[in-house]
Coordinates of C-alpha atoms and ligand atoms in Angstrom, one line a residue:
X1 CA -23.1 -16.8 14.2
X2 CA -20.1 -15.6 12.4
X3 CA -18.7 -12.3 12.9
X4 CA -16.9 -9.8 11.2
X5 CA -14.6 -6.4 12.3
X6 CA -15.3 -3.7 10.5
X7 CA -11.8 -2.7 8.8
X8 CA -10.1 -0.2 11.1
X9 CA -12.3 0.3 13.9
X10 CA -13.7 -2.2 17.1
X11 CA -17.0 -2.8 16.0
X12 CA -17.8 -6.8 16.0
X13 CA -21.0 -7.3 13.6
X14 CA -22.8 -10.5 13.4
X15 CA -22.5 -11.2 9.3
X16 CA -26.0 -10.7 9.7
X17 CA -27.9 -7.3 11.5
X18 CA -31.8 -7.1 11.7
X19 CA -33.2 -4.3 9.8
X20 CA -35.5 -2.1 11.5
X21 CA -38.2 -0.3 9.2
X22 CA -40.5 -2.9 8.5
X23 CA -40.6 -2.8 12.7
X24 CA -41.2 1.0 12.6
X25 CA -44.7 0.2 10.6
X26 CA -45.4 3.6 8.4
X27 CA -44.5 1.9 4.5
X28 CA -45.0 -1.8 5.6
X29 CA -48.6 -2.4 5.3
X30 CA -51.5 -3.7 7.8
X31 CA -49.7 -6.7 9.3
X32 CA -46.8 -4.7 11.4
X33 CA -47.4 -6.1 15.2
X34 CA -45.0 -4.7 17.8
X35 CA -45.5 -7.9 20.1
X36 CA -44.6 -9.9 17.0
X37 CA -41.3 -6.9 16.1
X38 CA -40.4 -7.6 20.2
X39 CA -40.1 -11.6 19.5
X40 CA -38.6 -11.0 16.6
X41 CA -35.8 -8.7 18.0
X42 CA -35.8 -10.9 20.7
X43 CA -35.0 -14.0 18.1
X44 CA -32.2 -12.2 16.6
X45 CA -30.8 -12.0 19.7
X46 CA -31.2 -16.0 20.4
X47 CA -29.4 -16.6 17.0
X48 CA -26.3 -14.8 18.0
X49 CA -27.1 -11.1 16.0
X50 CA -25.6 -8.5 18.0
X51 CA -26.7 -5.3 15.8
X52 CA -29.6 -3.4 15.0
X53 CA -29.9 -0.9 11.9
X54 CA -32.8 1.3 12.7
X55 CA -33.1 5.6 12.0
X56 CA -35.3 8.4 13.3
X57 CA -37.4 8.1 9.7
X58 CA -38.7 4.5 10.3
X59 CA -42.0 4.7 12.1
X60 CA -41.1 8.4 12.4
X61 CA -39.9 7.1 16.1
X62 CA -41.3 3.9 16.4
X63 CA -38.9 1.6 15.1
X64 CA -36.6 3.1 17.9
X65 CA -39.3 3.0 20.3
X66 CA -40.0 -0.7 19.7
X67 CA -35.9 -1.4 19.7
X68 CA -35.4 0.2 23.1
X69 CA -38.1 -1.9 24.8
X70 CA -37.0 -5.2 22.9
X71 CA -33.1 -4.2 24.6
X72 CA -34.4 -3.5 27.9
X73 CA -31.3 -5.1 29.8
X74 CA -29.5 -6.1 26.6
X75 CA -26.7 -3.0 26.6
X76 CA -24.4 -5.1 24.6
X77 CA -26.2 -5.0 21.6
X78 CA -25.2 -2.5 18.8
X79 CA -27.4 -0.1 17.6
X80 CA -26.6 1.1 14.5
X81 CA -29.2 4.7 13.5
X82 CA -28.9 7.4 11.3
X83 CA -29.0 11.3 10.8
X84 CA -30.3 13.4 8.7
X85 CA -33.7 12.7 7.9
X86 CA -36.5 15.9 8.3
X87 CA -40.1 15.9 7.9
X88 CA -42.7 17.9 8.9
X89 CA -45.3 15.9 8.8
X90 CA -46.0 11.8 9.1
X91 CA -47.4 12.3 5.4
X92 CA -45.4 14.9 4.1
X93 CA -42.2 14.6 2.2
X94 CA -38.8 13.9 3.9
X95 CA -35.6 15.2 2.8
X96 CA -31.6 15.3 3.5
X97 CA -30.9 18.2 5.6
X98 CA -27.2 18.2 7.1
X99 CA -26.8 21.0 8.7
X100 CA -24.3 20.3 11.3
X101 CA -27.0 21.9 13.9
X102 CA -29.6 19.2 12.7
X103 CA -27.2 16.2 12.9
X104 CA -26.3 17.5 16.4
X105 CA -30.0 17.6 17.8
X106 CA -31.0 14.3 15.4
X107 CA -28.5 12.3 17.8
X108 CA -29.7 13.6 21.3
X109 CA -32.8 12.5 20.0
X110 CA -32.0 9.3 19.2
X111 CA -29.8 9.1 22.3
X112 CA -33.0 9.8 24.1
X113 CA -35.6 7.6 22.9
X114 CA -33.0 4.8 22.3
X115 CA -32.1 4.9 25.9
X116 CA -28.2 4.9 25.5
X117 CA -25.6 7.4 26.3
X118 CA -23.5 6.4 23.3
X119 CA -24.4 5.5 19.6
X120 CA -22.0 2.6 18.2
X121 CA -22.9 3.8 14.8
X122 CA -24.2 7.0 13.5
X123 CA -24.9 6.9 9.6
X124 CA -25.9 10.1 7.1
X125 CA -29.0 8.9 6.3
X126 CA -29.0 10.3 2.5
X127 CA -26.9 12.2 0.6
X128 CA -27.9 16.2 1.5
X129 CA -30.9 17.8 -0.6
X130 CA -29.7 21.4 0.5
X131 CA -26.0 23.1 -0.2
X132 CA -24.4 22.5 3.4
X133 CA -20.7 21.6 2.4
X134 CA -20.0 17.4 3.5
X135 CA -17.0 18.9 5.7
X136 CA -19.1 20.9 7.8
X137 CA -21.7 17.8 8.5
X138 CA -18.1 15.4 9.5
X139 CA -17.0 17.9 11.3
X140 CA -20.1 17.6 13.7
X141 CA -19.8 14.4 13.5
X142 CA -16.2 14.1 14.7
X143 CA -16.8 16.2 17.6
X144 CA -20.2 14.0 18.0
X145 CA -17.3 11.4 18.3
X146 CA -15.2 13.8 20.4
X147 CA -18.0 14.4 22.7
X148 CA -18.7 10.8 23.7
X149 CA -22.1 10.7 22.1
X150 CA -21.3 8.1 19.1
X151 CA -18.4 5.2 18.7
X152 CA -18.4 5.7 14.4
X153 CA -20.0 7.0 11.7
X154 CA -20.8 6.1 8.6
X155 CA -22.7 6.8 5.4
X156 CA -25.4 5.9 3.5
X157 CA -26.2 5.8 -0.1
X158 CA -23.3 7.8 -1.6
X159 CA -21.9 7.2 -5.1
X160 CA -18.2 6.4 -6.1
X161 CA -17.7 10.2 -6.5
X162 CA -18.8 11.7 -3.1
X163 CA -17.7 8.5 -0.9
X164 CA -14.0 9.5 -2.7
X165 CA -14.3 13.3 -1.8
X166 CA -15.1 11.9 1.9
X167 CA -12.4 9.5 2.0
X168 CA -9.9 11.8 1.0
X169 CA -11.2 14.0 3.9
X170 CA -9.8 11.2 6.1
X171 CA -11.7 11.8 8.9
X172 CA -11.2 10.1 12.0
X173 CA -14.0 7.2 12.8
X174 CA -15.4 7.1 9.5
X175 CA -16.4 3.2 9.9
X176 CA -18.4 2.4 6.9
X177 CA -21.0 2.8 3.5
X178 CA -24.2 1.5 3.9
X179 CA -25.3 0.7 0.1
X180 CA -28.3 -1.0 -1.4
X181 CA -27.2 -4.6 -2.4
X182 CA -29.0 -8.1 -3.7
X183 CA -29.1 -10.2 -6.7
X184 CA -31.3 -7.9 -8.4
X185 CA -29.6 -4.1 -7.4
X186 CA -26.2 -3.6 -7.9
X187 CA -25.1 -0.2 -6.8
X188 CA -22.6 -1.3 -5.5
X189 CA -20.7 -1.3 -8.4
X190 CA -16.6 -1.5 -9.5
X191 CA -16.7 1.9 -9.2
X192 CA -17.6 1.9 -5.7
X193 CA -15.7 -1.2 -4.7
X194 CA -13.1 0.6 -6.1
X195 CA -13.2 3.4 -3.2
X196 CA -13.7 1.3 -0.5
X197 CA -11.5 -1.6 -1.2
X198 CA -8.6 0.4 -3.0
X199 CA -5.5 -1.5 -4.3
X200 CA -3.4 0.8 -1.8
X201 CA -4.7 2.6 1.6
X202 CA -7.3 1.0 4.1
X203 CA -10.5 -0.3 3.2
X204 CA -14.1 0.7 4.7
X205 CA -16.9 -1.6 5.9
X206 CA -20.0 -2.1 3.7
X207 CA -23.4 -2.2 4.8
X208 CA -25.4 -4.5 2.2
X209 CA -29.2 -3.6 2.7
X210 CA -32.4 -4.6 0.7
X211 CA -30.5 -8.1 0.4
X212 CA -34.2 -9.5 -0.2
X213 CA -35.3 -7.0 -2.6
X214 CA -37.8 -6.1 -0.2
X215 CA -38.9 -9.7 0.0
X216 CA -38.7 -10.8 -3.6
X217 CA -36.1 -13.3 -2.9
X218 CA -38.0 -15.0 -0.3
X219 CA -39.6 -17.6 -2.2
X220 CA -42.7 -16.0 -0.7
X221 CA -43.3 -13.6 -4.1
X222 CA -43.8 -16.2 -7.1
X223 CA -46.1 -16.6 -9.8
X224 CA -47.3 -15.3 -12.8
X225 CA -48.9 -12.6 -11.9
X226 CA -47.5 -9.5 -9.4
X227 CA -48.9 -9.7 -5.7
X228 CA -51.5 -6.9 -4.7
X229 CA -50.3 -4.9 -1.9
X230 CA -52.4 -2.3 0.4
X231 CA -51.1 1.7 -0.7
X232 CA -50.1 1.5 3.1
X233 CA -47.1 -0.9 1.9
X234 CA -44.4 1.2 -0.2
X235 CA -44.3 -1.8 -2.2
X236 CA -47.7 -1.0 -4.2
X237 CA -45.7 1.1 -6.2
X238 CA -42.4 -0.7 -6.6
X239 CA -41.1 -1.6 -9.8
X240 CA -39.9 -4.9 -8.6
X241 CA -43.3 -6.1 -7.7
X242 CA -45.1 -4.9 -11.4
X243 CA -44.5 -6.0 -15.1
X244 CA -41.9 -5.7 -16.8
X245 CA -39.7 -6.6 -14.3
X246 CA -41.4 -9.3 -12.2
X247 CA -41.4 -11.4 -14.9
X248 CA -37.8 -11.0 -15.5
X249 CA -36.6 -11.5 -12.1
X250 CA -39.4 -14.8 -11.6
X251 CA -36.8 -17.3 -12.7
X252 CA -34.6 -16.2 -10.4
X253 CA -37.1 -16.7 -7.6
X254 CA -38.2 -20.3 -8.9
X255 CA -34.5 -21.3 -9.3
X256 CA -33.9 -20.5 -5.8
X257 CA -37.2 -22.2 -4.5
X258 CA -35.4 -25.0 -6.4
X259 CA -32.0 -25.0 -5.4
X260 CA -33.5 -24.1 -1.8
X261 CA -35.7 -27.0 -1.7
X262 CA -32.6 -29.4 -2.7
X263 CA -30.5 -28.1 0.1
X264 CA -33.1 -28.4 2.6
X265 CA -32.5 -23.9 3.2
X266 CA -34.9 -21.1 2.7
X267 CA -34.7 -19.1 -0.6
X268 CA -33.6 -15.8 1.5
X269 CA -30.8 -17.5 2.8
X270 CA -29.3 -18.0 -0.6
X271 CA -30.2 -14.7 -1.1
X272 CA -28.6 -13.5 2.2
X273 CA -25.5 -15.9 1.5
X274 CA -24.6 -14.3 -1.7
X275 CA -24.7 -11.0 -0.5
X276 CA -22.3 -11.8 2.4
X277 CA -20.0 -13.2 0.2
X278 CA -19.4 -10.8 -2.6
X279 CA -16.0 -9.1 -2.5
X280 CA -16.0 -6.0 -0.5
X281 CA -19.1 -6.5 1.5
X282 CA -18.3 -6.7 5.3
X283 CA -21.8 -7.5 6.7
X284 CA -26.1 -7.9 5.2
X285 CA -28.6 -5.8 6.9
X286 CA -31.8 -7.6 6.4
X287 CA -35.5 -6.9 7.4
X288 CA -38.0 -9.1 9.5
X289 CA -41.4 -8.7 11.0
X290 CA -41.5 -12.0 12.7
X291 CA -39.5 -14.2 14.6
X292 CA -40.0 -17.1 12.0
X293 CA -37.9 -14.9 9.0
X294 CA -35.4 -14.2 11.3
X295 CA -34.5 -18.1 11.7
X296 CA -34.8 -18.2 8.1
X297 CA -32.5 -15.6 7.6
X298 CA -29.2 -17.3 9.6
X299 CA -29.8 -20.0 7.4
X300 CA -27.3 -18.0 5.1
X301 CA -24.7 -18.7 7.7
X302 CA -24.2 -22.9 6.3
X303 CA -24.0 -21.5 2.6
X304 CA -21.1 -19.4 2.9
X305 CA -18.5 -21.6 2.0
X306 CA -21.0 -23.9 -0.4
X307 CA -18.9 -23.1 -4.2
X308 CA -21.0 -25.7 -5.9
X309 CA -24.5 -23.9 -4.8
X310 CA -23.0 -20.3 -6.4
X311 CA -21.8 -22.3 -10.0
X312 CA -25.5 -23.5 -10.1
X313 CA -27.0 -20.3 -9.4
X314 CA -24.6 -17.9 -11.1
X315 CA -26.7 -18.3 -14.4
X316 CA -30.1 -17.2 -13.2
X317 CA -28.3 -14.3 -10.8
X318 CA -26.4 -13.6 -13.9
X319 CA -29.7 -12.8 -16.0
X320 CA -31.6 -10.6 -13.5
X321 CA -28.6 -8.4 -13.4
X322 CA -29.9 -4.7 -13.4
Ligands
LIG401 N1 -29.9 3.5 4.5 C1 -31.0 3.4 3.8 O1 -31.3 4.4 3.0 C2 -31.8 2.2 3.8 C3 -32.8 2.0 2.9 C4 -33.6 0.8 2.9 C5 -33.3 -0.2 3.9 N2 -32.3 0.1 4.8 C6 -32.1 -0.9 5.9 O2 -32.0 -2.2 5.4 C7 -33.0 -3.0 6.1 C8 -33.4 -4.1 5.1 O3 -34.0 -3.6 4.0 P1 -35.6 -3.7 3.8 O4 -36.2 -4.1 5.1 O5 -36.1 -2.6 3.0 O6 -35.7 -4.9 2.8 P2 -35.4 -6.5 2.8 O7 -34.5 -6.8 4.0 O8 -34.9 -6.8 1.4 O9 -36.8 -7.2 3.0 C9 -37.5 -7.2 4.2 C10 -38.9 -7.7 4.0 O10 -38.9 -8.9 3.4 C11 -39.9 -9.8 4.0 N3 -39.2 -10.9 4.5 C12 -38.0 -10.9 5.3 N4 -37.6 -12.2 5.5 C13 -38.5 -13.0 5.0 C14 -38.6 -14.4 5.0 N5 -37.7 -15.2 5.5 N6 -39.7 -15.0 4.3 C15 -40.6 -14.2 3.7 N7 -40.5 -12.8 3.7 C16 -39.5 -12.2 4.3 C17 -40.6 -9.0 5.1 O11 -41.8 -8.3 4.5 P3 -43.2 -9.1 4.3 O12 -43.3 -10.2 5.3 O13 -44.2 -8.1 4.4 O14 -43.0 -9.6 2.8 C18 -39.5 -8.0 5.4 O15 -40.1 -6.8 5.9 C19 -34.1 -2.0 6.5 O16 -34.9 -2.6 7.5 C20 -33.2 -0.9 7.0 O17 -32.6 -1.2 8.2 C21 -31.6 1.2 4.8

């Protein structure tokens, strides 16, 4: 495993974390089994990933449930969860709420049912859907920090703009951004490389997730036609996975079936790999249901330094770009 520090705090990540909603069921379709989550949390372990990204939303529980019982005995791995996140009921719709009282009793939650007394990482889930002021939320979660309840915090799907505004607030143990990131989503844009990898002043960690496209750069999704998927997998209704743009990304996915093939690697760990190598991105957060995608994943780790593999690819990566 290769690990990376987080610029400016302690935290140690494997290049690689295992993604936790998938293991939390709710959005994943029929074939979620938490004997097969367990093995597979317990594989990441094997291969030398030493963090978890999970959050209260995934599973509405269960992801942390499933996480706690797979770490019986393993307090040295990170957990890395989330705030923010209400919902009133399992099928009703969930929004940013960031009141600093509900960030405060979304981490003794997650305290509880994780089993720790400290969180490593606590991430804003989302961006708030109501009018509570970002300095009031950091300000519980510095005295969260304060309190001995979390290591760092970081947050999650800002744009350039706010992630500036937050910076500027230069609050201590702000560790990171977690961002959506792959081949085919590019958020992660100069705008926002520009904030957390300025020419002058400290840098912050990035978080790539959805560095599969939800499983699109697996090698697994190919063909002419779009896969069906159960309406109990969000991906029934994901653009990705219908016309127009599955036929535009398709190349992309043979070409890495192809190159994959020629290197002897899985497609997702090219697709990992060049995540984990694009300027500004510390670390790849990357889902799994079984034990078997989780050894596919660290693949990623022997394509790092591979330059010839990225000139062959850069065409095909090149066309897909949203
Ligand atoms: N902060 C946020 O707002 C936010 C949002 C989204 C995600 N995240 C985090 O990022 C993590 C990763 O994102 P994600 O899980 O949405 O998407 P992802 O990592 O792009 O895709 C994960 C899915 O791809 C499939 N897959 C994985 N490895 C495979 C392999 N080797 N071969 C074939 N199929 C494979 C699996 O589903 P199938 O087997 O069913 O195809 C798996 O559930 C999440 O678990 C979560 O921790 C955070």
């Amino acid at each position: 495993m290769k690990f990376r520090t987080l610029p400016g705090t302690d935290l140690q990540l494997s290049a690689i974390g295992l993604g936790c909603w998938a293991i939390g069921k709710t959005w994943w379709g029929d074939d979620v089994d938490d004997r097969k989550s367990v093995r597979a949390i317990h594989a990441a372990l094997d291969h030398g990933i030493n963090w978890f990204d999970t959050a209260p939303l995934y599973g509405h529980g269960h992801a942390d449930t499933i996480l706690k019982q797979a770490l019986e005995g393993r307090p040295e791995a990170l957990i890395a969860t989330k705030v923010g996140i209400r919902w009133d009921g399992e099928g009703a719709h969930a929004r940013s709420d960031l009141r600093p009282e509900h960030v405060v009793a979304d981490c003794e939650t997650s305290l509880k049912r994780l089993g720790r007394t400290c969180i490593p990482l606590l991430q804003i889930h989302w961006p708030c859907e109501l009018d509570t002021p970002i300095e009031a939320t950091i300000e519980a979660l510095v005295r969260l920090r304060e309190a001995g309840k979390i290591r760092w915090f970081g947050v999650c799907n800002y744009n350039a703009t706010a992630l500036a505004h937050i910076r500027k607030l230069a609050p201590p143990g702000l560790a990171c951004l977690q961002t959506p990131f792959s081949m085919v989503r590019r958020e992660f844009n100069h705008d926002l490389r520009e904030v957390v990898a300025p020419a002058k002043g400290p840098h912050l960690g990035v978080l790539a997730y959805e560095t599969l496209a939800r499983g699109l750069l697996t090698g697994k999704y190919v063909g002419p036609m779009p896969p069906t998927f159960p309406t109990t997998d969000l991906r029934h209704r994901d653009d990705r996975f219908a016309q127009p743009v599955w036929g535009k990304i398709q190349p992309l996915v043979r070409a890495l079936i192809l190159v994959g093939q020629r290197l002897g690697v899985p497609p997702a760990a090219l697709a990992i790999a060049w995540a984990c190598r694009q300027p500004g991105i510390s670390v790849a957060i990357v889902g799994a249901k079984r034990e078997q995608q989780v050894a596919e994943h660290v693949r990623a780790l022997e394509l790092l330094q591979r330059n010839r593999v990225w000139q062959a690819l850069a065409p095909h990566i090149e066309a897909c770009r949203p």
